[in-house]
XYZ file of C-alpha atoms in Angstrom:
510
model
C -38.064 17.747 80.753
C -39.294 21.315 81.140
C -36.276 22.150 83.304
C -33.936 21.107 80.466
C -35.579 22.979 77.596
C -37.850 25.818 78.760
C -36.998 28.632 81.194
C -39.207 28.595 84.263
C -39.193 29.260 87.990
C -37.999 25.695 88.661
C -34.763 26.226 86.698
C -34.445 29.906 87.598
C -35.217 30.831 83.989
C -32.012 29.110 82.798
C -32.698 25.735 81.105
C -30.142 23.096 82.029
C -29.237 22.305 78.428
C -27.838 25.773 77.730
C -25.994 26.480 80.981
C -22.202 26.820 81.235
C -21.814 23.298 82.602
C -23.780 21.971 79.667
C -21.440 23.842 77.323
C -18.440 22.135 78.937
C -20.229 18.797 78.621
C -20.875 19.377 74.913
C -17.219 20.155 74.280
C -16.214 16.975 76.116
C -18.674 14.960 74.038
C -17.241 16.471 70.848
C -13.708 15.478 71.831
C -14.777 11.954 72.808
C -16.751 11.596 69.587
C -13.833 12.678 67.416
C -11.344 10.415 69.215
C -13.773 7.495 69.138
C -14.463 8.052 65.461
C -10.747 7.946 64.696
C -10.301 4.788 66.742
C -13.110 3.060 64.866
C -12.131 4.027 61.344
C -8.357 4.134 61.730
C -6.270 1.035 62.269
C -4.437 1.228 65.605
C -1.804 -1.324 64.600
C -0.529 0.879 61.792
C -1.529 -1.641 59.114
C -3.227 -0.248 56.058
C -6.708 -1.717 55.548
C -8.497 -2.060 52.208
C -12.099 -2.138 53.423
C -13.933 -0.225 50.702
C -17.002 -1.779 49.117
C -16.182 -0.296 45.701
C -15.248 -2.733 42.947
C -14.195 -2.174 39.363
C -17.060 -4.326 38.099
C -19.592 -2.093 39.880
C -18.097 1.063 38.385
C -18.041 -0.604 34.981
C -21.728 -1.554 35.163
C -22.890 1.805 36.553
C -20.979 3.689 33.853
C -22.619 1.625 31.139
C -25.994 2.184 32.800
C -25.520 5.931 32.401
C -24.666 5.491 28.720
C -27.683 3.257 28.177
C -29.989 5.902 29.655
C -28.850 8.242 26.900
C -29.175 5.655 24.151
C -25.417 5.300 23.726
C -23.753 1.931 23.026
C -22.206 0.331 26.103
C -18.435 0.174 26.452
C -16.618 -3.165 26.360
C -14.052 -4.177 28.957
C -10.411 -3.986 27.876
C -7.697 -5.589 29.997
C -4.946 -3.322 28.639
C -6.892 -0.233 29.704
C -7.478 -1.870 33.100
C -3.723 -2.474 33.413
C -3.083 1.168 32.517
C -5.585 2.261 35.183
C -3.929 0.017 37.767
C -0.460 1.342 36.916
C -1.723 4.942 37.191
C -3.308 4.238 40.581
C -0.199 2.638 42.062
C 1.966 5.419 40.610
C -0.089 8.083 42.390
C 0.456 6.298 45.700
C 4.150 5.733 45.000
C 4.863 9.391 44.181
C 2.083 10.854 46.387
C 0.300 13.037 43.847
C -3.350 13.593 42.963
C -3.509 14.769 39.367
C -3.858 13.573 35.790
C -0.225 14.447 35.079
C 2.519 13.073 37.343
C 5.182 15.388 38.822
C 7.706 13.997 36.313
C 5.419 14.902 33.404
C 3.994 11.415 32.813
C 0.514 11.735 31.318
C -2.426 9.301 31.283
C -1.611 8.645 27.632
C 1.847 7.401 28.647
C 0.228 4.817 30.907
C -2.208 3.771 28.177
C 0.497 3.410 25.539
C 2.767 1.716 28.069
C 0.102 -0.946 28.616
C 0.190 -1.733 24.885
C -3.036 0.074 23.935
C -2.462 2.034 20.698
C -5.303 4.519 21.055
C -7.018 6.869 18.635
C -9.188 8.436 21.352
C -8.519 8.196 25.100
C -9.735 9.697 28.369
C -9.335 9.376 32.145
C -11.520 9.906 35.235
C -10.188 9.825 38.813
C -11.909 9.631 42.213
C -10.759 9.092 45.793
C -12.191 8.670 49.299
C -15.663 7.565 48.212
C -17.476 4.810 50.098
C -19.647 3.375 47.312
C -19.496 2.863 43.565
C -22.793 4.691 43.055
C -21.464 7.815 44.784
C -18.378 7.767 42.544
C -20.374 7.595 39.314
C -22.856 10.159 40.652
C -19.997 12.610 41.339
C -18.530 11.997 37.884
C -21.897 12.582 36.223
C -22.350 15.844 38.182
C -19.012 17.121 36.869
C -19.204 18.371 33.248
C -15.684 17.240 32.272
C -16.057 13.763 33.821
C -19.547 13.349 32.397
C -18.172 14.212 28.967
C -15.847 11.209 29.173
C -18.607 8.847 30.311
C -21.047 9.845 27.561
C -18.465 10.355 24.808
C -19.698 8.444 21.746
C -16.140 8.203 20.389
C -15.075 5.819 23.160
C -15.554 2.097 22.562
C -13.730 0.443 25.493
C -13.052 0.970 29.178
C -10.765 -0.315 31.936
C -11.038 0.418 35.683
C -8.846 -0.134 38.752
C -9.598 0.376 42.465
C -6.455 0.721 44.598
C -6.158 1.334 48.358
C -3.078 2.671 50.121
C -1.676 5.489 52.256
C -1.961 8.914 50.641
C -0.655 11.977 52.498
C -0.703 10.007 55.748
C -4.306 8.830 55.405
C -5.768 5.538 54.247
C -7.233 6.291 50.824
C -9.004 4.435 48.035
C -8.390 5.732 44.511
C -10.550 4.798 41.514
C -9.034 5.146 38.043
C -11.218 4.914 34.932
C -9.567 4.746 31.500
C -11.491 5.141 28.215
C -10.211 4.383 24.762
C -10.737 3.587 21.114
C -8.075 1.662 19.247
C -6.250 3.173 16.335
C -7.660 1.825 13.045
C -4.876 0.253 10.983
C -4.234 2.228 7.805
C -4.876 0.376 4.559
C -1.700 -0.319 2.621
C -1.562 1.279 -0.817
C 0.901 0.444 -3.570
C 2.321 3.522 -5.197
C 3.820 3.294 -8.676
C 5.628 6.561 -9.061
C 5.975 7.954 -12.556
C 9.644 8.157 -13.552
C 10.903 11.715 -13.573
C 11.502 13.192 -17.049
C 14.893 14.917 -17.163
C 14.988 18.575 -18.028
C 17.030 18.997 -21.218
C 18.249 22.405 -20.140
C 19.420 21.021 -16.825
C 21.191 18.129 -18.590
C 22.960 20.444 -20.930
C 24.072 22.626 -18.054
C 25.244 19.654 -15.998
C 27.150 18.240 -18.942
C 29.018 21.446 -19.693
C 32.734 20.797 -19.543
C 34.312 23.196 -17.039
C 37.193 25.310 -18.152
C 40.486 24.925 -16.399
C 41.178 28.411 -15.059
C 43.717 28.545 -12.284
C 44.632 32.192 -12.532
C 42.086 33.539 -9.979
C 41.749 30.558 -7.572
C 40.752 31.937 -4.109
C 42.789 30.932 -1.020
C 40.563 29.162 1.557
C 41.635 29.525 5.188
C 41.379 26.377 7.343
C 38.591 26.386 9.986
C 40.162 25.891 13.427
C 37.169 26.871 15.604
C 35.945 24.034 17.828
C 32.167 23.379 17.723
C 29.901 23.900 20.701
C 29.647 20.768 22.930
C 26.528 18.695 22.218
C 23.679 18.315 24.714
C 22.451 14.927 25.942
C 18.678 15.105 26.381
C 18.002 11.430 27.160
C 18.339 9.710 29.554
C 17.686 12.315 32.210
C 20.369 13.039 34.781
C 20.205 11.085 38.071
C 17.728 8.456 36.823
C 17.584 4.704 37.363
C 17.006 2.531 34.283
C 16.092 -1.127 33.891
C 17.596 -1.263 30.397
C 21.244 -2.341 30.014
C 21.343 -0.898 26.476
C 19.863 2.569 27.050
C 19.383 4.889 24.095
C 21.495 8.041 24.424
C 19.963 10.955 22.511
C 20.722 14.629 22.158
C 21.315 17.601 19.886
C 24.309 19.356 18.366
C 24.707 23.006 17.367
C 25.755 22.024 13.829
C 26.166 19.011 11.579
C 28.909 16.922 13.148
C 30.118 13.472 14.121
C 29.167 12.645 17.708
C 31.264 10.446 19.980
C 29.551 8.888 23.003
C 31.530 8.228 26.186
C 30.883 6.291 29.367
C 33.282 7.910 31.845
C 36.631 7.722 29.952
C 35.608 4.861 27.617
C 34.298 5.587 24.137
C 31.105 3.658 23.431
C 30.776 4.593 19.758
C 30.214 7.385 17.257
C 27.577 8.458 14.734
C 26.749 11.470 12.537
C 23.945 13.869 13.364
C 20.808 13.769 11.242
C 19.327 16.566 9.158
C 17.927 18.151 12.333
C 21.348 18.053 14.022
C 20.106 15.414 16.441
C 21.617 12.072 17.380
C 20.427 8.838 18.970
C 22.847 6.069 19.945
C 22.203 2.619 21.401
C 25.182 0.593 22.694
C 25.946 -2.639 20.876
C 26.923 -4.429 24.093
C 25.097 -4.541 27.386
C 26.359 -2.113 29.992
C 27.244 -3.291 33.476
C 24.921 -2.895 36.457
C 25.527 0.212 38.545
C 26.571 3.824 37.950
C 27.423 5.243 34.515
C 28.661 8.683 33.456
C 27.557 9.581 29.930
C 29.052 12.451 27.919
C 29.497 13.333 24.236
C 31.766 15.363 21.930
C 31.137 16.815 18.479
C 33.655 16.815 15.590
C 32.905 19.077 12.633
C 33.815 18.586 8.954
C 37.178 20.306 9.480
C 38.157 17.860 12.189
C 37.718 20.251 15.099
C 36.480 18.520 18.258
C 34.386 20.126 20.967
C 34.771 19.765 24.710
C 32.766 17.078 26.488
C 29.116 17.771 27.115
C 27.733 18.019 30.619
C 27.897 14.609 32.310
C 24.657 12.642 32.710
C 24.781 10.257 35.674
C 22.502 7.216 35.558
C 22.158 3.900 37.365
C 21.414 0.673 35.501
C 19.391 -1.793 37.543
C 17.890 -4.791 35.761
C 17.402 -7.017 38.808
C 13.783 -7.118 40.054
C 12.893 -7.104 43.770
C 12.945 -10.495 45.467
C 9.712 -11.688 47.078
C 10.484 -14.271 49.758
C 7.703 -16.778 49.106
C 8.424 -18.591 52.371
C 7.806 -15.394 54.331
C 4.286 -14.812 52.965
C 1.702 -15.048 55.747
C -2.009 -15.005 54.886
C -4.164 -14.933 58.005
C -7.916 -15.142 57.370
C -10.104 -13.623 60.091
C -13.387 -11.763 60.578
C -13.241 -7.979 60.862
C -16.560 -6.450 61.979
C -18.212 -9.746 60.935
C -16.746 -9.445 57.399
C -14.129 -11.738 55.896
C -10.655 -10.219 55.957
C -7.091 -11.350 55.293
C -4.035 -10.053 57.097
C -1.022 -10.154 54.765
C 2.655 -10.119 55.685
C 5.597 -10.581 53.329
C 9.334 -9.874 53.144
C 10.560 -8.257 49.913
C 14.276 -7.634 49.355
C 16.443 -5.745 46.803
C 15.121 -2.240 47.507
C 11.442 -2.450 46.477
C 9.663 0.842 45.836
C 6.147 -0.540 46.211
C 4.483 -3.842 47.136
C 0.870 -4.550 46.198
C -1.485 -7.356 47.265
C -4.580 -8.016 45.195
C -7.520 -10.347 44.718
C -8.658 -9.979 41.140
C -9.621 -6.328 40.668
C -9.294 -5.501 44.384
C -5.840 -4.104 45.275
C -4.045 -2.864 48.382
C -0.633 -1.186 48.595
C 1.130 -2.759 51.562
C 3.006 -0.602 54.066
C 6.511 -1.211 55.365
C 8.059 -0.625 58.767
C 11.678 -1.431 57.884
C 11.864 -1.317 54.056
C 11.700 -5.105 53.760
C 8.713 -6.249 55.851
C 5.360 -5.292 54.301
C 1.875 -5.825 55.728
C -1.762 -4.880 55.312
C -5.339 -6.110 55.617
C -7.645 -6.902 52.695
C -11.395 -6.720 53.331
C -12.917 -7.380 49.891
C -16.654 -7.688 49.232
C -18.074 -11.190 49.445
C -18.342 -11.396 45.653
C -14.554 -11.159 45.375
C -14.119 -14.148 47.701
C -16.575 -16.083 45.565
C -14.448 -15.523 42.457
C -10.860 -15.793 43.720
C -9.026 -18.022 46.185
C -5.514 -16.643 45.766
C -3.672 -13.481 46.744
C -1.330 -12.009 44.135
C 1.658 -10.119 45.523
C 3.495 -7.825 43.125
C 6.502 -5.603 43.707
C 8.444 -3.114 41.606
C 11.566 -1.048 42.254
C 12.693 2.459 41.351
C 13.869 1.322 37.905
C 10.516 -0.286 37.067
C 11.586 -3.927 37.424
C 8.624 -6.036 38.501
C 8.139 -9.432 40.086
C 5.023 -11.211 41.330
C 3.900 -14.383 43.015
C 0.626 -15.929 44.152
C -0.422 -17.826 47.241
C -3.651 -19.637 48.001
C -5.803 -18.312 50.829
C -6.144 -20.693 53.822
C -9.593 -21.651 55.105
C -11.397 -19.134 57.260
C -12.025 -19.932 60.930
C -15.563 -20.731 61.957
C -17.618 -17.658 62.785
C -18.848 -19.521 65.864
C -15.394 -19.089 67.344
C -15.855 -15.326 67.421
C -16.960 -13.941 70.760
C -20.614 -13.011 70.798
C -19.920 -9.540 72.100
C -17.453 -8.924 69.310
C -19.856 -10.244 66.694
C -22.703 -8.092 68.014
C -20.458 -5.039 68.130
C -19.233 -5.791 64.632
C -22.774 -6.165 63.278
C -23.819 -2.965 65.032
C -20.839 -1.119 63.595
C -21.464 -2.521 60.098
C -25.166 -1.679 60.113
C -24.500 1.814 61.486
C -21.823 2.365 58.876
C -24.129 1.231 56.074
C -26.834 3.585 57.338
C -24.404 6.513 57.415
C -23.214 5.714 53.897
C -26.792 5.845 52.635
C -27.271 9.285 54.176
C -23.850 10.595 53.125
C -22.767 8.938 49.863
C -19.163 10.092 50.096
C -16.363 9.372 52.560
C -16.177 8.556 56.261
C -14.612 11.882 57.200
C -17.861 13.546 56.152
C -19.682 11.684 58.915
C -18.039 13.865 61.551
C -18.812 16.957 59.468
C -22.474 15.971 59.338
C -22.428 15.439 63.098
C -21.073 18.946 63.705
C -23.713 20.396 61.391
C -26.551 18.646 63.223
C -25.022 19.485 66.598
C -24.728 23.175 65.695
C -28.284 23.332 64.396
C -29.505 21.637 67.576
C -27.817 24.224 69.774
C -29.294 27.009 67.674
C -32.734 25.497 68.125
C -32.341 25.315 71.911
C -31.201 28.939 72.139
C -34.016 30.084 69.880
C -36.548 28.272 72.066
C -35.058 29.731 75.243
C -34.995 33.268 73.863
C -38.561 33.009 72.562
C -39.955 31.783 75.891
C -38.043 34.381 77.921
C -39.179 37.164 75.613
C -42.762 35.966 75.768
C -42.638 35.886 79.564
C -40.749 39.193 79.570
C -37.936 37.732 81.634
C -34.688 39.732 81.349
C -31.551 37.859 80.286
C -28.840 37.667 82.942
C -25.199 38.392 82.153
C -24.063 34.788 82.469
C -26.961 33.642 80.377
C -26.113 36.171 77.681
C -22.441 35.093 77.673
C -23.427 31.435 77.407
C -25.713 32.284 74.518
C -22.911 34.109 72.705
C -20.379 31.265 73.161
C -22.843 28.572 72.172
C -23.997 30.593 69.174
C -20.378 30.891 68.026
C -19.795 27.150 68.381
C -23.036 26.402 66.582
C -22.318 28.682 63.654
C -18.758 27.336 63.297
C -20.044 23.757 63.391
C -22.670 24.399 60.733
C -20.327 26.316 58.439
C -17.431 23.859 58.775
C -19.666 20.848 58.406
C -21.602 22.020 55.382
C -18.648 23.528 53.563
C -16.843 20.236 54.044
C -19.764 18.263 52.659
C -20.077 20.555 49.641
C -16.393 20.929 48.742
C -15.043 17.466 49.561
C -17.076 15.770 46.839
C -15.721 18.209 44.260
C -12.070 17.920 45.353
C -12.131 14.133 45.342
C -12.565 13.752 41.579
C -10.159 14.616 38.800
């Protein structure tokens, strides 16, 4: 062992572990480690895998535990808030964004109101790429803004969703936590207004008989100036709607009568309100497909404006079609854990297809826009509560459809090859151990490895330099070059690894 670590006559004062060949070996090991790590944690078949151990019930309990520590009342579970959280999670995967506000301007409050929760107070916490519920809540509590939501005494209820899918090309689990307090209904009061007392002076003035004086009657010229075309503000141009009677709203430059057109056909007319705005809803349902909305304004003198800019929309009220006969649920054991491979065919241009067991959801991936697949690996407690898979799909217009199918019986674990079972148990136990050391995501495991590797190389070089200095042995050129290269690799590994560990936890919460 002395030849490997300490310079001596036997190794010509150049320990084997810090020679050039050793450097090449370390680089090879790094490459093999990184490739092997990707092969283990990434699915080679291209199927997305929901294998996180985080559940909504765990996050719910841990959040209430934090409130209890501070003497705050616990929050009650609200299904509408949970639905809002689920819709927000799937929307982030569908439009590939990581923020409280969607690219189209949709806010968390839109999701909450859209789920039928009329809130007085509301809040939202987000997290992604964590491997345990405790690490999620810990990160939230370490962030002042997220902690403020958790310990806010104004909140009374909470809903949580955990959704797995592909985000920016990587398999990702997103946790959405919605807080709320319902709006208190206002008490109805009966007002008995006091009748207004007429002003005698005003009455006498109003009742004055006008004199008939036609000698100095001014000549009024007729207004022939056409008004400015109105502006349609809703619906937005180039949008798809699932409403066959969409409300067409806009503004006019002055008080006028607005005519609404669909291509060359007039849909109807209405006057502007006191704010020179208008809002029109067709009496009859419009046909499926493309529509070209425009509007004109006619003032009190009968002058009509040109048509407004055309707003093109598509009406689509038909939901995606889930082929129930095509649904394949294949139970199997993945790394000794129960898993279900899911395949389904969904037609009529679906935007997103989701498979879920209770609170555990996975966004399926498609290879040809109609065939969707994925693998669910829920915790054992989920299997104990549910025996069906719910498959839900929605399209660009927001039309939704869902169906359920019962899970077939799992094969006997005895049928699994012993080597595979042992490897699976080894992988599972190793993974659990890593998660305890690094309570964040799997990508941080490689960062930790590089940190330890870099520190190890630094230790070897420090030992070598100390011994050589003590023995007054001069450093050779090749030895000095090796030291410099290895020191550079070590420093880069430590910096990259530790910066990743520090910053990734902060960037994964919103």
